[in-house]
Tab-separated table of C-alpha atoms in Angstrom:
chain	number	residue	atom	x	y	z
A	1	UNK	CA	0.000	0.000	0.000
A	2	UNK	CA	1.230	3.696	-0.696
A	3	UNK	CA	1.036	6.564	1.978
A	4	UNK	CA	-2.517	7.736	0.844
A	5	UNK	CA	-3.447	3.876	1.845
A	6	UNK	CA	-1.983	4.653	5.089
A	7	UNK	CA	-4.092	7.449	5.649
A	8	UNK	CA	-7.605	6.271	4.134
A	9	UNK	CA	-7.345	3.076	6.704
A	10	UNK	CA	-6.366	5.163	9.206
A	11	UNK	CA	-9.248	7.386	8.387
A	12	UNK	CA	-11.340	4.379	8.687
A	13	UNK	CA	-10.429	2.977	12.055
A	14	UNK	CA	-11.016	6.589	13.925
A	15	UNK	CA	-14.481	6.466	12.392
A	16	UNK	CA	-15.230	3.702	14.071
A	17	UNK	CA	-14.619	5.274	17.505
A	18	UNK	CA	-14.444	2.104	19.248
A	19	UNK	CA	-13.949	2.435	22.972
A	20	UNK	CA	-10.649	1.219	22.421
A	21	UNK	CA	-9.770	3.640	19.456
A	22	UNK	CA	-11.386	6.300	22.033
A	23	UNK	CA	-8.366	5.525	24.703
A	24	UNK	CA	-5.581	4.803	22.507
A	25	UNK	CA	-6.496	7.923	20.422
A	26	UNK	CA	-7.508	10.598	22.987
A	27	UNK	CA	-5.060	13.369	22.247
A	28	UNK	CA	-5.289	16.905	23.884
A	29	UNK	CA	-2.699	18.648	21.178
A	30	UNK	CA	-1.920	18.393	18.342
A	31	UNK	CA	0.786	19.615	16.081
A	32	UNK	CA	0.873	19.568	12.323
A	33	UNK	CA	4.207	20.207	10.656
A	34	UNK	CA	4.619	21.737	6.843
A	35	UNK	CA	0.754	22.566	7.027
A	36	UNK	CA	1.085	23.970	3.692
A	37	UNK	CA	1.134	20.879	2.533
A	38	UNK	CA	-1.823	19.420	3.729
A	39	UNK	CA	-4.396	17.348	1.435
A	40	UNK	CA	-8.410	16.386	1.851
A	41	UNK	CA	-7.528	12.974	2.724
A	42	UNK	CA	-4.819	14.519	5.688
A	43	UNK	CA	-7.496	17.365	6.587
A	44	UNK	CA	-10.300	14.034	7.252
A	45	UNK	CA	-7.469	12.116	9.017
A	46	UNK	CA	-7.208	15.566	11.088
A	47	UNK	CA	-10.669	15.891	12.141
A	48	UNK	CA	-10.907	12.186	12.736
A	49	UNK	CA	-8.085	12.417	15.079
A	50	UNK	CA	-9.817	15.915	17.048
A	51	UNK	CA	-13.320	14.427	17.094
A	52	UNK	CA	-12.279	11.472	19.882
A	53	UNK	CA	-11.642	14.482	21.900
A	54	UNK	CA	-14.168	17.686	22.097
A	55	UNK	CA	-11.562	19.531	24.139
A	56	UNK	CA	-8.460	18.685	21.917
A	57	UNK	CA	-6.770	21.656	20.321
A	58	UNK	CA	-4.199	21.889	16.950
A	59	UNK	CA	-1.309	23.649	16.235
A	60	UNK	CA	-0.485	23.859	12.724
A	61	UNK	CA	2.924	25.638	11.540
A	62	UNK	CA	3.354	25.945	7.724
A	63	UNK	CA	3.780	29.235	5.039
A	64	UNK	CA	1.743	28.988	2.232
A	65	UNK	CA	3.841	31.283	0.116
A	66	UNK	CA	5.675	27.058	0.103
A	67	UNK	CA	3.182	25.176	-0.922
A	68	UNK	CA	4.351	23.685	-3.870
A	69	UNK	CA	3.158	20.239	-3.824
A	70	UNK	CA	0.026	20.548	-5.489
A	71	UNK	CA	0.389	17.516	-7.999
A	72	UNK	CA	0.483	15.266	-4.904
A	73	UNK	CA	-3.059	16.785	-3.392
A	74	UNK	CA	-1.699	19.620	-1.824
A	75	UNK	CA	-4.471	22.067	-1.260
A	76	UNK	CA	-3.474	25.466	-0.168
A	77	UNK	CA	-7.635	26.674	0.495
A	78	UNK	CA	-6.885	24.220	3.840
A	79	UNK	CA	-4.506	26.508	5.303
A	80	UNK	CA	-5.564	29.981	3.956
A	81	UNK	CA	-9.269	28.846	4.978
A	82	UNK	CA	-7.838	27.281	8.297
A	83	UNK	CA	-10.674	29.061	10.462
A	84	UNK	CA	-13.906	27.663	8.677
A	85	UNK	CA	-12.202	24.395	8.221
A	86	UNK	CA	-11.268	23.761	11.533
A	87	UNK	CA	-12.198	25.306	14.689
A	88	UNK	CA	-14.998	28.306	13.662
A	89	UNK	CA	-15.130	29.865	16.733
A	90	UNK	CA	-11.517	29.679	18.610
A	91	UNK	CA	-8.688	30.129	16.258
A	92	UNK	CA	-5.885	32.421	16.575
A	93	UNK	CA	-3.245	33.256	13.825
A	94	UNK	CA	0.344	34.108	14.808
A	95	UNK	CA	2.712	35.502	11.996
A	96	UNK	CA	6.873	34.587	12.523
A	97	UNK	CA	7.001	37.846	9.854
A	98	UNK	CA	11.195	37.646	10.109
A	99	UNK	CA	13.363	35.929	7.834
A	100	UNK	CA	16.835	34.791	8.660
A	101	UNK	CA	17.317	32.513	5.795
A	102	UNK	CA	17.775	35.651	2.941
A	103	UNK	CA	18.589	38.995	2.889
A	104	UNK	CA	16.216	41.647	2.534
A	105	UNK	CA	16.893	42.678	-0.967
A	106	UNK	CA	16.332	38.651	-1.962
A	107	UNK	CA	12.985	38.700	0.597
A	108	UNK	CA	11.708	41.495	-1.144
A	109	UNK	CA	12.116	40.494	-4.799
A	110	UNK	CA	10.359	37.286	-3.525
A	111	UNK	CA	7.812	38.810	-1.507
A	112	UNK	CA	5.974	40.932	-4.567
A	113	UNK	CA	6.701	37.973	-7.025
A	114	UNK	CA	4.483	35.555	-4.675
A	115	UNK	CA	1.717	38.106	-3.787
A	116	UNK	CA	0.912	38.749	-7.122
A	117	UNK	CA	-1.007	35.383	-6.721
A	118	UNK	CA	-4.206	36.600	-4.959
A	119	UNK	CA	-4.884	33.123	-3.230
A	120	UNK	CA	-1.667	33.814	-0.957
A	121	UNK	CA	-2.267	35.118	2.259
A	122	UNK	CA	-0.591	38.913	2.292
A	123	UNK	CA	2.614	39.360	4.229
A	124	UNK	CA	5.371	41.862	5.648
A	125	UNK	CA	8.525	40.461	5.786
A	126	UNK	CA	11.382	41.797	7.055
A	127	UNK	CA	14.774	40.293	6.804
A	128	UNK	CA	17.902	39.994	9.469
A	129	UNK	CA	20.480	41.088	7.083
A	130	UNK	CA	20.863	43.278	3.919
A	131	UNK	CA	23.080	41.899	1.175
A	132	UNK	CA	24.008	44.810	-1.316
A	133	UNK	CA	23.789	45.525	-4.933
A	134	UNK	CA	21.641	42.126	-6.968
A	135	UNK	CA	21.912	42.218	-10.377
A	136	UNK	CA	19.766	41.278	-13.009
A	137	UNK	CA	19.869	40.635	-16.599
A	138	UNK	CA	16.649	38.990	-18.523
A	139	UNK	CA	17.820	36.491	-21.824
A	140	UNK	CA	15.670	35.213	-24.058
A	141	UNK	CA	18.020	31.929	-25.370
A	142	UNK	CA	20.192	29.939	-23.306
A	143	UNK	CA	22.526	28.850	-25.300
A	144	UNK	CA	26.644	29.182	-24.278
A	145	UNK	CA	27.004	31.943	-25.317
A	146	UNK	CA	24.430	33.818	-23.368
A	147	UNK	CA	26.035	32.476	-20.337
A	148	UNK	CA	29.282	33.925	-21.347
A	149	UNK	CA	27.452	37.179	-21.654
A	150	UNK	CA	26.122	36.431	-18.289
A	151	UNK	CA	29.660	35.496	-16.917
A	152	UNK	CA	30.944	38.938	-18.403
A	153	UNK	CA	29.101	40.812	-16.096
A	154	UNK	CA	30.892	39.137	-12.919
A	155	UNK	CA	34.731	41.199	-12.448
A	156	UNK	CA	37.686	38.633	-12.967
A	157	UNK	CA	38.353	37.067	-9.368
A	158	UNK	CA	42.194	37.703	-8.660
A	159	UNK	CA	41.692	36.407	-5.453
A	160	UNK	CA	43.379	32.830	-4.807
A	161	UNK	CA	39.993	31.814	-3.475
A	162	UNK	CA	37.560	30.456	-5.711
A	163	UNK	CA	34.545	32.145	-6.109
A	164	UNK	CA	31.535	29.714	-6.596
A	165	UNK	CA	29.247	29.916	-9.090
A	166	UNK	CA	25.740	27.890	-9.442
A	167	UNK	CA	24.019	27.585	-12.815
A	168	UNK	CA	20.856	26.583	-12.283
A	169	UNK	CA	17.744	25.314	-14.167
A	170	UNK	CA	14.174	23.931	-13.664
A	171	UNK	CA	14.242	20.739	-16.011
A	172	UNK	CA	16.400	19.314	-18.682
A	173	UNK	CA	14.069	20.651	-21.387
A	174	UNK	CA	15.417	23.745	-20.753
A	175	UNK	CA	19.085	23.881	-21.494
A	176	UNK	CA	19.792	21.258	-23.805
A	177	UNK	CA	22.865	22.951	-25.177
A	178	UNK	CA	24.167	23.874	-21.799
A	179	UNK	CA	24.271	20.888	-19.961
A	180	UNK	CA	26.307	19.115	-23.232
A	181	UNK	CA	29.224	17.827	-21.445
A	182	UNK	CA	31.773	18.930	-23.873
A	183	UNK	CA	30.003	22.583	-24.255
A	184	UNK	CA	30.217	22.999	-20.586
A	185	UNK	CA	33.684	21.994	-20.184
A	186	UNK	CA	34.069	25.339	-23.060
A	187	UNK	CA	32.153	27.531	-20.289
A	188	UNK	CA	34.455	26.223	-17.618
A	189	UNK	CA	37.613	27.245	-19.536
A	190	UNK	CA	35.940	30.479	-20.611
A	191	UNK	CA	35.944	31.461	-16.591
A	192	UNK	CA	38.832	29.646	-14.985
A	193	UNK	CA	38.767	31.992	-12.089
A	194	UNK	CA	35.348	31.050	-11.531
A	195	UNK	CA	34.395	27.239	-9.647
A	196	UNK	CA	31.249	26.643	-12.173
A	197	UNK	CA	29.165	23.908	-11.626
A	198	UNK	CA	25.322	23.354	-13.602
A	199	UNK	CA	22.293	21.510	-11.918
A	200	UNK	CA	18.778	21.482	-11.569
A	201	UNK	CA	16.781	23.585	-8.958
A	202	UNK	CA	16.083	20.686	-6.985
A	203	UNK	CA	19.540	19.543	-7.186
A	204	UNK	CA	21.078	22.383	-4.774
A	205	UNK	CA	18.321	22.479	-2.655
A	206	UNK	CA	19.870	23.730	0.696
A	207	UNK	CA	22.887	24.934	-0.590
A	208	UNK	CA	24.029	28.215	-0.979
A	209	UNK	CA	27.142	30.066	-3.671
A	210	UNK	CA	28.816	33.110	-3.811
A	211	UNK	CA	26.509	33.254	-7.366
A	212	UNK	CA	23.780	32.369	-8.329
A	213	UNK	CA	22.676	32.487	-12.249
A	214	UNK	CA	19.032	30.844	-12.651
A	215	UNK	CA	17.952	30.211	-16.008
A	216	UNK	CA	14.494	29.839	-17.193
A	217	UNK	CA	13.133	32.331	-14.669
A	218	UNK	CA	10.172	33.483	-17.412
């Protein structure tokens, strides 16, 4: 069976609501990680889970500027409608409005992209630390040579440290012509003061560079 299996029978043994599913299930809290991921079939095992015990109160922590899993069920009307859905009459909402994970000029840029979705839920964030002058360029190919164009812009690193540079892109549809091995290896040479490496989006997920060139970004 697959995780949604999981769920849907456990779904159906807390509808039973057994005497012994009523003691082995009678939870005052609970506390819902990555909310912004939540599904129907995780909302009913929710409810299910709430309903053994009238005086039983949730917690859920997510952002649903990150709900991005929408192709697995992800729902993000459960979490911006979190009120009507769950507790009608009792529910607070606390913001954590301060980022520590990018600086304010990244934060920013980030903040008005999201937002211009109306179904987000509107936010102020401010940022811990400021990081200086971004700079960006907009191409319309992405072929080697519009990289090198891109690699132009950074000044020549005379340093004897290495200054890192990500190329990133969404899928291999793409870049076909930059992730050819051989065509790459040209880029590399083209910037030998630079430590170049390519990869998907997904593939430096939790990593960070000095820079940061992200194709694709229509």
């Amino acid at each position: 069976i697959d995780f949604s299996d999981l769920i849907n029978e456990a779904n159906r043994i807390l509808e039973v609501k057994d005497k012994k599913t009523l003691e082995m299930f009678n939870f005052k809290y609970i506390l819902v990680d990555e909310f912004q991921d939540i599904s129907k079939n995780r909302e009913k095992l929710i409810k299910n889970l709430l309903d053994l015990n009238q005086n039983s109160k949730l917690f859920a922590v997510g952002d649903d500027w990150q709900s991005i899993y929408r192709f697995s069920g992800s729902d993000i009307r459960l979490m911006t409608d979190f009120k009507n859905r769950f507790h009608p009459k009792e529910t607070k909402r606390n913001f954590i409005d301060e980022t520590h994970r990018f600086p304010k000029e990244i934060s920013d840029l980030a903040s008005e992209f999201i937002q211009e979705n109306p179904q987000q839920i509107p936010k102020s964030i401010k940022a811990s630390k400021k990081l200086g002058k971004i700079s960006f360029c907009q191409i319309e190919k992405y072929s080697i040579e519009d990289i090198k164009r891109i690699l132009d812009r950074i000044p020549l690193n005379e340093s004897s440290i290495e200054k890192g540079v990500f190329i990133i892109y969404r899928n291999k549809n793409n870049v076909p012509d930059i992730i050819d091995e051989e065509k790459f290896k040209d880029l590399q040479k083209y910037r030998e003061d630079l430590d170049l490496k390519i990869s998907s989006i997904h593939g430096v997920k939790g990593l960070e560079n000095d820079i940061v060139i992200v194709l694709g970004l229509d």
